[in-house]
Amino acid sequence: MKIRQNTPAALERSKARTAPLAGIMCESNKPKVNILDIAPSADVKMVFPVKRKPTTSRHEFVAYWFAHHMPFTIAAMAGRGRGYIGTVFKGAPDNGGGWDGFAQMFLADPLRHPPEGFGARPVDSFQERVEPYFGWATREYVVESGADHLFVRPLTLGLPFPTSRSGFFKVVVFVPPQADADHGSFQSRWLTERAPGIADALRQVDGFRYVVSLSLEPETAPYSGMEELYFHDESAWRRFQALVGADDMAWWGAGEGPQTFFSDTEFVAIPV
């Protein structure tokens, strides 16, 4: 996605929404991150939020995803992509609402899903235990890499993948489409106005990774974009919240607010 330059009128309209995050910049009041220097991912990042059926326990969801679906997908993706990562959300055991996790796959082109969704006609035991799901195509911007803190450790006994990793506190934010918003302008301001301030707040609490994924088809996708923030523990996330507070929510403006989920475990089927 090409980042548009804001016109004077657009800058004036966004001033009130940009101002809250200005207070969390570093002492020089200039972000250390220049978002214009960050290139988007060359591949398409497909995002698949997944919800288990009411009759499926969370433990079954985790077991069948890791043991049944991931080996099947590794074989199916042979030569078609460079990464497949699953994130398991922490949540209430009764599955009262929301998502249970999401998968991300990096492909050369968007993956088109069947009209009824993946899993409507199950091809493995995992799909028998989750609701039909749909993917949406995004472009990823890695604002803070955190590569020194996020490791891939292949298994040493048996097949090396899939494997898992933990030891972090991950926050995932799904952002619904903004009512009456110009999608291109909204995504541009997300990168140029919001992301630098969020990255600086993350650094102030010793957070280590921040990724923004923006929809390639925002007119039809279920979400405009997604943020992934990584901290060493939950206390760092609470300190981050104290820095941005209500100002963070104010940035999104009117309309349906973001959906926030938490995780401490990722599955790595194909390393990125």
XYZ file of N, CA and C in Angstrom:
816
model
N 0.828 -1.188 0.000
C 0.000 0.000 0.000
C 0.864 1.240 0.000
N 0.598 2.166 -0.898
C 1.349 3.402 -0.945
C 0.823 4.356 0.103
N 1.712 4.924 0.905
C 1.305 5.853 1.951
C 1.039 7.209 1.325
N -0.160 7.731 1.551
C -0.515 9.006 0.985
C -0.029 10.143 1.876
N 0.272 11.257 1.248
C 0.614 12.440 2.014
C -0.668 13.138 2.445
N -0.759 13.526 3.696
C -1.945 14.199 4.186
C -1.996 15.630 3.670
N -3.156 16.052 3.227
C -3.367 17.433 2.835
C -3.535 18.282 4.081
N -3.408 19.619 3.979
C -3.636 20.470 5.154
C -4.998 20.245 5.789
N -6.019 20.042 4.943
C -7.351 19.817 5.507
C -7.414 18.513 6.282
N -6.783 17.476 5.723
C -6.790 16.183 6.415
C -6.022 16.258 7.720
N -4.903 16.989 7.715
C -4.131 17.143 8.943
C -4.944 17.866 10.012
N -5.727 18.848 9.598
C -6.543 19.583 10.563
C -7.603 18.685 11.155
N -8.211 17.833 10.299
C -9.256 16.941 10.810
C -8.700 15.915 11.780
N -7.458 15.502 11.559
C -6.889 14.450 12.409
C -6.167 14.990 13.628
N -6.060 16.306 13.747
C -5.257 16.894 14.824
C -5.749 16.442 16.193
N -7.052 16.431 16.380
C -7.588 16.068 17.690
C -7.320 14.617 18.021
N -7.264 13.753 16.974
C -7.034 12.338 17.216
C -5.554 12.039 17.369
N -4.722 12.830 16.773
C -3.284 12.620 16.872
C -2.730 13.133 18.189
N -3.302 14.216 18.706
C -2.766 14.872 19.895
C -2.620 13.949 21.094
N -3.594 13.051 21.395
C -3.425 12.212 22.593
C -2.144 11.408 22.595
N -1.754 10.852 21.437
C -0.563 10.016 21.401
C 0.714 10.827 21.436
N 0.620 12.133 21.182
C 1.827 12.953 21.198
C 2.470 12.983 22.570
N 1.653 12.801 23.609
C 2.177 12.874 24.962
C 3.022 11.693 25.365
N 3.032 10.621 24.562
C 3.809 9.443 24.954
C 5.086 9.330 24.139
N 5.457 10.376 23.390
C 6.706 10.357 22.655
C 7.881 10.486 23.622
N 9.065 10.256 23.122
C 10.243 10.357 23.958
C 10.497 11.821 24.304
N 11.508 12.068 25.128
C 11.712 13.397 25.671
C 11.903 14.453 24.585
N 12.507 14.080 23.467
C 12.696 15.038 22.387
C 11.414 15.280 21.618
N 10.331 14.544 21.998
C 9.033 14.634 21.355
C 9.087 14.205 19.895
N 10.086 13.413 19.536
C 10.186 12.872 18.197
C 10.304 11.363 18.300
N 9.456 10.633 17.586
C 9.540 9.167 17.662
C 10.842 8.655 17.088
N 11.352 7.580 17.671
C 12.579 6.975 17.163
C 12.328 6.203 15.871
N 11.064 5.838 15.638
C 10.717 5.073 14.456
C 10.265 6.016 13.356
N 10.879 5.910 12.176
C 10.415 6.608 10.989
C 9.657 5.594 10.154
N 8.334 5.638 10.226
C 7.519 4.603 9.588
C 7.722 4.592 8.083
N 8.120 5.726 7.510
C 8.323 5.783 6.067
C 9.526 4.953 5.639
N 10.395 4.613 6.589
C 11.557 3.777 6.285
C 11.254 2.288 6.387
N 10.061 1.945 6.828
C 9.702 0.547 7.039
C 8.945 0.038 5.826
N 9.525 -0.914 5.131
C 8.898 -1.460 3.935
C 7.861 -2.512 4.324
N 6.748 -2.578 3.617
C 5.770 -3.632 3.903
C 6.325 -4.986 3.476
N 5.728 -6.034 3.986
C 6.149 -7.384 3.618
C 5.943 -7.588 2.120
N 6.856 -8.322 1.523
C 6.726 -8.610 0.088
C 5.567 -9.563 -0.173
N 5.321 -10.465 0.767
C 4.258 -11.448 0.612
C 2.947 -10.927 1.191
N 1.880 -11.578 0.798
C 0.571 -11.318 1.385
C 0.465 -12.086 2.698
N 0.034 -11.413 3.738
C -0.184 -12.071 5.031
C -1.678 -12.365 5.170
N -2.019 -13.643 5.081
C -3.402 -14.062 5.262
C -3.664 -14.281 6.756
N -4.764 -13.727 7.239
C -5.132 -13.822 8.652
C -6.442 -14.601 8.757
N -6.436 -15.628 9.601
C -7.595 -16.503 9.763
C -8.020 -16.553 11.229
N -8.923 -15.700 11.697
C -9.452 -15.865 13.054
C -10.297 -17.146 13.129
N -10.173 -17.864 14.245
C -10.831 -19.168 14.371
C -11.606 -19.223 15.684
N -12.784 -19.836 15.609
C -13.633 -20.006 16.795
C -14.070 -21.465 16.881
N -13.918 -22.049 18.049
C -14.309 -23.453 18.218
C -15.826 -23.571 18.357
N -16.329 -24.743 18.064
C -17.751 -25.007 18.228
C -18.099 -25.082 19.715
N -19.363 -24.827 20.079
C -19.755 -24.872 21.501
C -19.472 -26.226 22.154
N -19.447 -27.286 21.372
C -19.215 -28.625 21.932
C -17.733 -28.974 22.038
N -16.853 -28.067 21.610
C -15.413 -28.312 21.643
C -14.780 -27.579 22.812
N -14.076 -28.291 23.670
C -13.398 -27.648 24.791
C -12.157 -26.918 24.286
N -11.665 -26.016 25.096
C -10.453 -25.290 24.703
C -9.261 -26.245 24.549
N -9.189 -27.236 25.422
C -8.085 -28.193 25.333
C -8.158 -28.987 24.025
N -9.371 -29.372 23.622
C -9.514 -30.062 22.338
C -9.110 -29.147 21.191
N -9.531 -27.904 21.266
C -9.188 -26.931 20.230
C -7.677 -26.857 20.030
N -6.953 -26.733 21.140
C -5.496 -26.627 21.068
C -4.889 -27.918 20.532
N -5.340 -29.058 21.045
C -4.747 -30.342 20.661
C -4.966 -30.641 19.185
N -6.183 -30.443 18.699
C -6.470 -30.783 17.312
C -5.827 -29.786 16.347
N -5.702 -28.541 16.738
C -5.020 -27.572 15.876
C -3.547 -27.972 15.700
N -2.897 -28.252 16.820
C -1.463 -28.557 16.765
C -1.189 -29.919 16.134
N -1.910 -30.934 16.582
C -1.566 -32.305 16.204
C -2.182 -32.751 14.883
N -3.329 -32.179 14.501
C -4.006 -32.638 13.290
C -3.922 -31.625 12.150
N -4.289 -30.379 12.445
C -4.398 -29.400 11.363
C -3.040 -28.882 10.890
N -2.130 -28.633 11.808
C -0.855 -28.050 11.396
C -0.041 -28.991 10.504
N 0.108 -30.269 10.833
C 0.826 -31.157 9.901
C 0.160 -31.219 8.521
N -1.179 -31.222 8.505
C -1.891 -31.239 7.229
C -1.583 -29.967 6.429
N -1.581 -28.812 7.099
C -1.354 -27.547 6.403
C 0.095 -27.409 5.956
N 1.031 -27.908 6.752
C 2.435 -27.878 6.340
C 2.602 -28.593 4.996
N 1.972 -29.750 4.861
C 2.056 -30.504 3.608
C 1.343 -29.760 2.480
N 0.181 -29.185 2.780
C -0.597 -28.501 1.751
C 0.089 -27.226 1.263
N 0.884 -26.589 2.135
C 1.549 -25.340 1.778
C 2.888 -25.544 1.089
N 3.296 -26.756 0.883
C 4.629 -27.034 0.335
C 4.881 -26.209 -0.921
N 5.879 -25.330 -0.840
C 6.245 -24.521 -1.977
C 5.355 -23.334 -2.256
N 4.316 -23.131 -1.429
C 3.361 -22.055 -1.708
C 3.515 -20.854 -0.785
N 4.268 -21.002 0.298
C 4.385 -19.899 1.237
C 5.633 -20.019 2.076
N 5.917 -18.952 2.828
C 7.146 -18.947 3.610
C 6.891 -18.912 5.116
N 5.665 -18.975 5.559
C 5.427 -18.931 6.992
C 4.010 -19.292 7.370
N 3.872 -19.982 8.495
C 2.560 -20.305 9.061
C 2.717 -20.326 10.580
N 2.089 -19.341 11.221
C 2.155 -19.189 12.677
C 0.736 -19.176 13.236
N 0.513 -19.868 14.329
C -0.773 -19.850 15.014
C -0.647 -19.214 16.378
N -1.624 -18.396 16.750
C -1.665 -17.755 18.065
C -2.883 -18.256 18.813
N -2.682 -18.777 20.010
C -3.763 -19.289 20.850
C -4.147 -18.211 21.854
N -5.403 -17.806 21.845
C -5.858 -16.756 22.761
C -6.195 -17.319 24.135
N -5.884 -16.523 25.139
C -6.336 -16.831 26.485
C -7.792 -16.412 26.576
N -8.612 -17.202 27.261
C -10.019 -16.839 27.325
C -10.788 -17.723 28.264
N -12.074 -17.376 28.423
C -12.950 -18.140 29.301
C -13.190 -19.521 28.708
N -13.220 -20.552 29.560
C -13.370 -21.914 29.051
C -14.718 -22.177 28.407
N -15.764 -21.344 28.686
C -17.074 -21.618 28.106
C -17.221 -21.045 26.700
N -16.175 -20.377 26.187
C -16.203 -19.845 24.834
C -17.421 -18.948 24.628
N -17.636 -18.036 25.558
C -18.807 -17.178 25.514
C -18.838 -16.206 24.361
N -17.742 -15.950 23.704
C -17.745 -15.027 22.580
C -16.339 -14.749 22.105
N -16.251 -14.159 20.943
C -14.960 -13.798 20.400
C -14.264 -14.966 19.735
N -12.985 -14.766 19.487
C -12.177 -15.765 18.800
C -11.335 -16.559 19.797
N -10.967 -17.768 19.400
C -10.100 -18.609 20.229
C -8.643 -18.533 19.802
N -8.399 -17.980 18.640
C -7.039 -17.841 18.134
C -7.069 -17.411 16.692
N -5.901 -17.263 16.113
C -5.853 -16.969 14.685
C -4.573 -17.531 14.089
N -4.661 -17.842 12.811
C -3.505 -18.298 12.049
C -3.085 -17.205 11.091
N -1.793 -17.138 10.810
C -1.286 -16.224 9.797
C -0.386 -17.004 8.852
N -0.611 -16.788 7.563
C 0.145 -17.479 6.525
C 0.677 -16.436 5.551
N 1.920 -16.598 5.137
C 2.545 -15.675 4.188
C 2.620 -16.356 2.823
N 1.921 -15.767 1.859
C 1.790 -16.359 0.540
C 2.118 -15.319 -0.533
N 2.392 -15.799 -1.727
C 2.682 -14.886 -2.831
C 1.438 -14.130 -3.275
N 0.283 -14.767 -3.166
C -0.982 -14.153 -3.590
C -2.056 -14.437 -2.548
N -3.101 -13.588 -2.501
C -4.199 -13.849 -1.556
C -4.812 -15.219 -1.790
N -5.180 -15.865 -0.702
C -5.815 -17.183 -0.775
C -7.326 -16.990 -0.756
N -7.982 -17.422 -1.805
C -9.436 -17.284 -1.892
C -10.106 -18.437 -1.154
N -11.116 -18.109 -0.360
C -11.777 -19.139 0.430
C -13.086 -19.549 -0.235
N -13.548 -20.762 0.053
C -14.845 -21.184 -0.482
C -15.956 -20.314 0.091
N -17.058 -20.147 -0.634
C -18.134 -19.251 -0.167
C -18.640 -19.583 1.230
N -18.661 -20.860 1.574
C -19.183 -21.265 2.882
C -18.105 -21.261 3.959
N -16.850 -20.968 3.597
C -15.767 -20.898 4.558
C -14.972 -22.196 4.618
N -13.728 -22.088 5.069
C -12.905 -23.274 5.279
C -13.488 -24.100 6.433
N -13.508 -25.394 6.262
C -14.008 -26.276 7.307
C -15.477 -26.605 7.187
N -16.205 -25.913 6.314
C -17.610 -26.275 6.115
C -17.710 -27.714 5.608
N -16.707 -28.094 4.824
C -16.528 -29.491 4.428
C -15.175 -29.935 4.981
N -15.151 -30.467 6.171
C -13.875 -30.708 6.872
C -12.941 -31.629 6.101
N -11.652 -31.291 6.177
C -10.621 -32.150 5.590
C -9.708 -32.722 6.675
N -9.921 -32.311 7.941
C -9.169 -32.888 9.052
C -10.011 -32.761 10.316
N -9.532 -33.362 11.402
C -10.311 -33.406 12.639
C -10.433 -32.045 13.302
N -9.456 -31.159 13.078
C -9.555 -29.802 13.614
C -10.748 -29.079 13.008
N -10.908 -29.168 11.708
C -12.020 -28.469 11.057
C -13.372 -29.041 11.468
N -13.401 -30.274 11.932
C -14.647 -30.834 12.449
C -15.045 -30.187 13.765
N -14.093 -29.557 14.448
C -14.333 -29.056 15.800
C -14.355 -27.533 15.909
N -14.266 -26.844 14.765
C -14.334 -25.383 14.767
C -15.413 -24.929 13.800
N -15.850 -23.673 13.990
C -16.802 -23.088 13.058
C -16.097 -22.826 11.723
N -16.836 -22.854 10.605
C -16.206 -22.477 9.334
C -15.547 -21.104 9.453
N -14.385 -20.962 8.854
C -13.624 -19.726 9.037
C -13.195 -19.156 7.688
N -12.902 -17.860 7.713
C -12.561 -17.122 6.506
C -11.247 -16.375 6.723
N -10.480 -16.253 5.680
C -9.242 -15.495 5.764
C -9.407 -14.119 5.138
N -8.554 -13.202 5.567
C -8.536 -11.882 4.924
C -7.090 -11.492 4.665
N -6.873 -10.888 3.518
C -5.526 -10.590 3.038
C -5.042 -9.260 3.582
N -3.802 -9.241 4.085
C -3.223 -8.016 4.634
C -1.793 -7.849 4.121
N -1.269 -6.659 4.345
C 0.152 -6.378 4.142
C 0.735 -6.044 5.509
N 1.848 -6.683 5.858
C 2.421 -6.556 7.190
C 3.513 -5.487 7.227
N 3.502 -4.677 8.289
C 4.549 -3.695 8.575
C 5.141 -4.035 9.945
N 6.401 -4.444 9.971
C 7.080 -4.767 11.224
C 7.719 -3.477 11.742
N 7.060 -2.845 12.711
C 7.537 -1.571 13.241
C 8.689 -1.799 14.214
N 8.526 -2.769 15.105
C 9.586 -3.202 16.020
C 9.738 -4.710 15.846
N 10.920 -5.163 15.463
C 11.100 -6.568 15.113
C 11.108 -7.493 16.321
N 11.886 -7.146 17.352
C 11.997 -8.009 18.521
C 12.616 -9.353 18.234
N 13.401 -9.439 17.150
C 13.950 -10.730 16.745
C 14.848 -11.348 17.805
N 15.448 -10.518 18.653
C 16.345 -11.045 19.695
C 15.586 -11.673 20.858
N 14.256 -11.532 20.855
C 13.466 -12.043 21.982
C 12.429 -13.080 21.562
N 12.306 -13.326 20.268
C 11.285 -14.254 19.787
C 11.982 -15.347 18.986
N 12.069 -16.519 19.579
C 12.898 -17.571 19.018
C 12.055 -18.688 18.412
N 12.644 -19.374 17.470
C 12.066 -20.594 16.916
C 12.968 -21.760 17.311
N 12.413 -22.707 18.050
C 13.178 -23.867 18.503
C 12.553 -25.136 17.925
N 13.081 -25.621 16.809
C 12.549 -26.858 16.231
C 12.643 -28.010 17.238
N 11.721 -28.919 17.147
C 11.763 -30.098 18.005
C 12.967 -30.956 17.636
N 13.542 -31.593 18.622
C 14.758 -32.385 18.389
C 14.485 -33.877 18.313
N 13.307 -34.298 18.739
C 12.918 -35.699 18.655
C 11.711 -35.791 17.732
N 11.819 -36.530 16.664
C 10.742 -36.589 15.696
C 10.850 -35.434 14.708
N 9.755 -35.115 14.035
C 9.740 -34.034 13.058
C 9.973 -32.692 13.750
N 10.733 -31.783 13.130
C 11.043 -30.509 13.778
C 9.858 -29.566 13.903
N 8.859 -29.693 13.022
C 7.700 -28.799 13.047
C 6.423 -29.610 12.856
N 5.327 -29.129 13.497
C 5.191 -27.862 14.219
C 5.838 -27.909 15.597
N 6.226 -26.715 16.058
C 6.731 -26.539 17.410
C 5.953 -25.406 18.065
N 6.336 -25.053 19.260
C 5.625 -23.982 19.965
C 6.629 -23.056 20.640
N 6.154 -21.898 21.063
C 6.986 -20.974 21.846
C 6.095 -20.189 22.790
N 6.699 -19.782 23.892
C 5.968 -19.031 24.916
C 6.976 -18.132 25.630
N 6.634 -17.681 26.851
C 7.526 -16.805 27.590
C 7.347 -15.343 27.238
N 6.161 -14.967 26.763
C 5.858 -13.579 26.421
C 4.390 -13.311 26.734
N 4.005 -12.056 26.665
C 2.600 -11.664 26.796
C 2.253 -10.894 25.530
N 1.396 -11.481 24.718
C 1.068 -10.919 23.408
C -0.337 -10.327 23.429
N -0.463 -9.154 22.834
C -1.747 -8.471 22.718
C -2.080 -8.341 21.238
N -3.246 -8.829 20.859
C -3.709 -8.780 19.471
C -4.948 -7.895 19.409
N -4.925 -6.923 18.509
C -6.021 -5.974 18.374
C -6.570 -6.053 16.955
N -7.824 -6.495 16.825
C -8.520 -6.482 15.537
C -9.328 -5.186 15.458
N -9.158 -4.456 14.362
C -9.821 -3.152 14.214
C -10.891 -3.260 13.130
N -12.175 -3.158 13.516
C -13.251 -3.241 12.524
C -13.209 -2.061 11.563
N -13.874 -2.186 10.412
C -13.943 -1.054 9.484
C -14.533 0.172 10.166
N -13.988 1.325 9.876
C -14.457 2.574 10.466
C -15.581 3.151 9.614
N -16.700 3.432 10.273
C -17.870 3.938 9.557
C -17.551 5.258 8.869
N -17.963 5.362 7.599
C -17.837 6.593 6.817
C -16.389 7.073 6.701
N -15.431 6.147 6.817
C -14.019 6.544 6.728
C -13.481 6.229 5.348
N -12.573 7.060 4.881
C -11.837 6.762 3.667
C -10.746 5.761 4.034
N -10.829 4.560 3.490
C -9.959 3.482 3.937
C -8.481 3.814 3.720
N -8.160 4.363 2.564
C -6.771 4.683 2.285
C -6.220 5.714 3.240
N -7.010 6.742 3.508
C -6.578 7.785 4.434
C -6.441 7.241 5.849
N -7.387 6.387 6.262
C -7.350 5.811 7.608
C -6.100 4.958 7.798
N -5.792 4.110 6.818
C -4.615 3.259 6.929
C -3.332 4.082 6.894
N -3.316 5.145 6.090
C -2.132 6.006 6.032
C -1.885 6.678 7.373
N -2.944 7.182 7.998
C -2.788 7.843 9.301
C -2.413 6.839 10.375
N -2.898 5.608 10.263
C -2.525 4.556 11.210
C -1.008 4.388 11.215
N -0.420 4.343 10.020
C 1.021 4.144 9.922
C 1.821 5.383 10.308
N 1.402 6.545 9.849
C 2.226 7.740 10.009
C 1.969 8.494 11.303
N 0.778 8.345 11.894
C 0.444 9.096 13.105
C 0.391 8.211 14.350
N -0.286 7.081 14.234
C -0.467 6.234 15.417
C 0.751 5.364 15.708
N 1.236 4.653 14.695
C 2.268 3.640 14.904
C 3.531 4.179 15.575
N 4.071 5.358 15.195
C 5.289 5.829 15.875
C 5.098 6.044 17.368
N 3.951 6.590 17.768
C 3.712 6.804 19.191
C 3.544 5.515 19.968
N 2.839 4.550 19.372
C 2.671 3.243 20.010
C 4.023 2.557 20.151
N 4.859 2.634 19.129
C 6.183 2.007 19.187
C 7.029 2.614 20.288
N 6.945 3.936 20.463
C 7.746 4.564 21.499
C 7.253 4.169 22.891
N 5.939 4.119 23.080
C 5.400 3.677 24.369
C 5.811 2.247 24.663
N 5.825 1.413 23.633
C 6.244 0.023 23.793
C 7.683 -0.047 24.296
N 8.557 0.763 23.720
C 9.955 0.758 24.137
C 10.108 1.247 25.571
N 9.292 2.207 25.975
C 9.421 2.763 27.318
C 9.120 1.735 28.406
N 8.308 0.722 28.082
C 7.998 -0.308 29.079
C 8.756 -1.601 28.777
N 9.762 -1.519 27.888
C 10.591 -2.662 27.535
C 9.804 -3.730 26.775
N 8.762 -3.311 26.043
C 8.143 -4.226 25.100
C 9.093 -4.462 23.945
N 8.882 -5.524 23.166
C 9.933 -5.863 22.204
C 9.462 -6.100 20.775
N 8.181 -6.166 20.509
C 7.755 -6.384 19.116
C 6.421 -5.689 18.874
N 6.317 -5.048 17.699
C 5.088 -4.343 17.327
C 4.908 -4.482 15.823
N 3.778 -5.077 15.426
C 3.498 -5.347 14.017
C 2.113 -4.801 13.677
N 2.017 -4.119 12.547
C 0.744 -3.631 12.023
C 0.461 -4.358 10.715
N -0.736 -4.902 10.585
C -1.153 -5.574 9.346
C -2.400 -4.871 8.831
N -2.344 -4.366 7.606
C -3.427 -3.576 7.032
C -4.104 -4.344 5.901
N -5.414 -4.321 5.899
C -6.188 -5.065 4.921
C -5.910 -4.583 3.505
N -5.775 -5.530 2.586
C -5.610 -5.200 1.175
C -6.948 -4.949 0.492
N -8.029 -5.403 1.116
C -9.369 -5.214 0.556
C -10.295 -4.705 1.667
N -10.042 -3.495 2.172
C -10.788 -3.010 3.347
C -12.280 -2.817 3.102
N -12.681 -2.680 1.846
C -14.100 -2.497 1.566
C -14.912 -3.754 1.858
N -14.277 -4.917 1.780
C -15.001 -6.176 1.968
C -14.479 -7.009 3.129
N -13.308 -6.677 3.661
C -12.722 -7.471 4.748
C -13.464 -7.229 6.058
N -13.433 -8.208 6.974
C -14.098 -8.020 8.263
C -13.400 -7.017 9.168
N -12.113 -6.733 8.896
C -11.351 -5.800 9.717
C -10.513 -4.897 8.815
N -10.306 -3.672 9.286
C -9.426 -2.747 8.567
C -7.965 -3.121 8.751
N -7.664 -3.702 9.896
C -6.286 -4.066 10.167
C -6.150 -4.715 11.520
N -4.909 -4.980 11.883
C -4.621 -5.698 13.115
C -3.289 -5.211 13.663
N -3.201 -5.145 14.982
C -1.943 -4.844 15.664
C -1.557 -6.040 16.527
N -0.259 -6.330 16.566
C 0.289 -7.348 17.459
C 1.390 -6.695 18.280
N 1.239 -6.721 19.605
C 2.211 -6.132 20.517
C 2.717 -7.219 21.459
N 4.038 -7.274 21.625
C 4.660 -8.294 22.468
C 5.360 -7.631 23.651
N 5.103 -8.195 24.832
C 5.747 -7.745 26.064
C 6.370 -8.961 26.744
N 7.295 -8.699 27.658
C 7.925 -9.814 28.375
C 6.981 -10.418 29.402
N 6.061 -9.622 29.925
C 5.088 -10.141 30.889
C 3.887 -9.203 30.921
N 2.860 -9.623 31.642
C 1.617 -8.857 31.692
C 1.785 -7.520 32.396
N 2.719 -7.444 33.351
C 2.921 -6.181 34.059
C 3.411 -5.087 33.105
N 4.211 -5.459 32.101
C 4.662 -4.482 31.108
C 3.489 -3.976 30.289
N 2.556 -4.851 29.978
C 1.340 -4.431 29.276
C 0.544 -3.446 30.113
N 0.460 -3.671 31.406
C -0.280 -2.735 32.271
C 0.423 -1.389 32.328
N 1.756 -1.391 32.340
C 2.480 -0.114 32.316
C 2.270 0.599 30.984
N 2.214 -0.159 29.913
C 1.931 0.414 28.602
C 0.554 1.070 28.603
N -0.434 0.389 29.160
C -1.781 0.954 29.230
C -1.800 2.247 30.024
N -1.011 2.280 31.103
C -0.950 3.494 31.911
C -0.374 4.666 31.112
N 0.540 4.366 30.193
C 1.116 5.423 29.357
C 0.116 5.964 28.348
N -0.598 5.072 27.669
C -1.489 5.516 26.601
C -2.920 5.718 27.101
N -3.351 4.894 28.053
C -4.638 5.046 28.698
C -5.800 5.201 27.739
N -6.743 6.049 28.116
C -7.929 6.298 27.302
C -7.571 6.997 25.998
N -6.407 7.631 25.960
C -6.000 8.331 24.745
C -5.863 7.360 23.575
N -5.464 6.127 23.883
C -5.308 5.146 22.820
C -6.654 4.848 22.168
N -7.684 4.640 22.973
C -9.009 4.371 22.426
C -9.564 5.591 21.713
N -9.222 6.787 22.180
C -9.732 8.005 21.552
C -9.248 8.132 20.120
N -8.091 7.565 19.831
C -7.557 7.695 18.475
C -8.479 7.082 17.440
N -9.139 5.970 17.809
C -9.975 5.274 16.834
C -11.223 6.062 16.487
N -11.641 6.968 17.345
C -12.807 7.788 17.054
C -14.105 7.023 17.274
N -15.182 7.533 16.633
C -16.511 6.951 16.813
C -16.614 5.635 16.058
N -17.685 4.898 16.351
C -17.914 3.630 15.677
C -17.519 2.456 16.553
N -17.602 1.275 15.976
C -17.276 0.054 16.715
C -15.806 0.044 17.084
N -15.523 -0.197 18.352
C -14.148 -0.159 18.832
C -13.388 -1.430 18.511
N -12.075 -1.405 18.728
C -11.240 -2.583 18.461
C -11.589 -3.745 19.381
N -11.259 -4.950 18.945
C -11.415 -6.164 19.731
C -10.018 -6.616 20.165
N -9.825 -6.761 21.468
C -8.499 -7.056 22.017
C -8.463 -8.461 22.610
N -7.420 -9.199 22.270
C -7.232 -10.554 22.756
C -5.805 -10.704 23.285
N -5.613 -11.719 24.138
C -4.323 -11.907 24.788
C -3.833 -13.332 24.575
N -2.513 -13.482 24.557
C -1.934 -14.800 24.321
C -0.589 -14.911 25.025
N -0.225 -16.142 25.368
C 1.125 -16.412 25.873
C 1.753 -17.599 25.142
N 1.117 -18.023 24.027
C 1.610 -19.198 23.295
C 1.370 -19.024 21.795
N 2.402 -19.354 21.019
C 2.280 -19.421 19.578
C 2.713 -20.801 19.094
N 2.059 -21.271 18.041
C 2.493 -22.473 17.335
C 3.249 -22.060 16.088
N 4.374 -22.671 15.848
C 5.174 -22.378 14.660
C 5.159 -23.620 13.783
N 4.412 -23.544 12.685
C 4.359 -24.657 11.744
C 5.412 -24.507 10.669
N 5.493 -23.290 10.103
C 6.522 -22.951 9.118
C 7.129 -21.633 9.550
N 8.403 -21.590 9.922
C 8.996 -20.353 10.413
C 8.950 -19.244 9.355
N 8.788 -18.024 9.831
C 8.792 -16.864 8.943
C 10.226 -16.390 8.762
